[in-house]
Amino acid sequence: MNWRSSQGHGVHRLNQSGDGADFMTFRNEKIAQASTHVLSKGVADITMHVSALGLSVWIAAKARLRLLLIS
């Protein structure tokens, strides 16, 4: 008999024996999923910042080149 209840902060899952091993497996799966999500979000944030920095450097270099060509 497996059941899940999302009351309060935790999600509880028990197996028939009630030893808690199934709950620990479920908990570890959720921690792994959360860690993967945080890691992928962090990589996306870093990529976005690097792209923005690269774009601003490109715009500044282009403006400087324009100034050099004008003078």
PDB file of C-alpha atoms in Angstrom, residues 20-69:
ATOM      1  CA  GLY A  20      10.557   4.109   6.100  1.00  0.00           C
ATOM      2  CA  ALA A  21      12.957   2.846   3.409  1.00  0.00           C
ATOM      3  CA  ASP A  22      10.471   3.702   0.650  1.00  0.00           C
ATOM      4  CA  PHE A  23      10.069   7.187   2.126  1.00  0.00           C
ATOM      5  CA  MET A  24      13.849   7.727   2.122  1.00  0.00           C
ATOM      6  CA  THR A  25      14.088   6.610  -1.519  1.00  0.00           C
ATOM      7  CA  PHE A  26      11.280   8.998  -2.458  1.00  0.00           C
ATOM      8  CA  ARG A  27      12.929  11.815  -0.454  1.00  0.00           C
ATOM      9  CA  ASN A  28      16.297  11.223  -2.132  1.00  0.00           C
ATOM     10  CA  GLU A  29      14.637  11.258  -5.575  1.00  0.00           C
ATOM     11  CA  LYS A  30      13.033  14.624  -4.784  1.00  0.00           C
ATOM     12  CA  ILE A  31      16.349  16.054  -3.528  1.00  0.00           C
ATOM     13  CA  ALA A  32      18.082  14.884  -6.717  1.00  0.00           C
ATOM     14  CA  GLN A  33      15.356  16.461  -8.876  1.00  0.00           C
ATOM     15  CA  ALA A  34      15.601  19.752  -6.972  1.00  0.00           C
ATOM     16  CA  SER A  35      19.399  19.761  -7.233  1.00  0.00           C
ATOM     17  CA  THR A  36      19.244  19.168 -10.985  1.00  0.00           C
ATOM     18  CA  HIS A  37      16.703  21.982 -11.366  1.00  0.00           C
ATOM     19  CA  VAL A  38      18.834  24.425  -9.361  1.00  0.00           C
ATOM     20  CA  LEU A  39      21.949  23.466 -11.320  1.00  0.00           C
ATOM     21  CA  SER A  40      20.259  23.901 -14.707  1.00  0.00           C
ATOM     22  CA  LYS A  41      18.781  27.236 -13.604  1.00  0.00           C
ATOM     23  CA  GLY A  42      22.231  28.365 -12.453  1.00  0.00           C
ATOM     24  CA  VAL A  43      23.777  27.414 -15.792  1.00  0.00           C
ATOM     25  CA  ALA A  44      21.003  29.289 -17.622  1.00  0.00           C
ATOM     26  CA  ASP A  45      21.571  32.386 -15.455  1.00  0.00           C
ATOM     27  CA  ILE A  46      25.330  32.298 -16.063  1.00  0.00           C
ATOM     28  CA  THR A  47      24.796  31.858 -19.810  1.00  0.00           C
ATOM     29  CA  MET A  48      22.403  34.811 -19.855  1.00  0.00           C
ATOM     30  CA  HIS A  49      24.868  37.051 -17.972  1.00  0.00           C
ATOM     31  CA  VAL A  50      27.783  36.035 -20.188  1.00  0.00           C
ATOM     32  CA  SER A  51      25.672  36.704 -23.290  1.00  0.00           C
ATOM     33  CA  ALA A  52      24.665  40.131 -21.961  1.00  0.00           C
ATOM     34  CA  LEU A  53      28.287  40.932 -21.134  1.00  0.00           C
ATOM     35  CA  GLY A  54      29.422  39.806 -24.567  1.00  0.00           C
ATOM     36  CA  LEU A  55      26.756  41.936 -26.207  1.00  0.00           C
ATOM     37  CA  SER A  56      27.747  45.018 -24.223  1.00  0.00           C
ATOM     38  CA  VAL A  57      31.437  44.474 -25.057  1.00  0.00           C
ATOM     39  CA  TRP A  58      30.521  44.094 -28.744  1.00  0.00           C
ATOM     40  CA  ILE A  59      28.470  47.327 -28.685  1.00  0.00           C
ATOM     41  CA  ALA A  60      31.282  49.219 -26.939  1.00  0.00           C
ATOM     42  CA  ALA A  61      33.892  47.899 -29.419  1.00  0.00           C
ATOM     43  CA  LYS A  62      31.673  48.805 -32.359  1.00  0.00           C
ATOM     44  CA  ALA A  63      31.149  52.339 -30.993  1.00  0.00           C
ATOM     45  CA  ARG A  64      34.885  52.743 -30.403  1.00  0.00           C
ATOM     46  CA  LEU A  65      35.642  51.547 -33.935  1.00  0.00           C
ATOM     47  CA  ARG A  66      33.129  54.023 -35.281  1.00  0.00           C
ATOM     48  CA  LEU A  67      34.847  56.834 -33.353  1.00  0.00           C
ATOM     49  CA  LEU A  68      38.245  55.771 -34.682  1.00  0.00           C
ATOM     50  CA  LEU A  69      36.988  55.712 -38.259  1.00  0.00           C
TER      51      LEU A  69
END
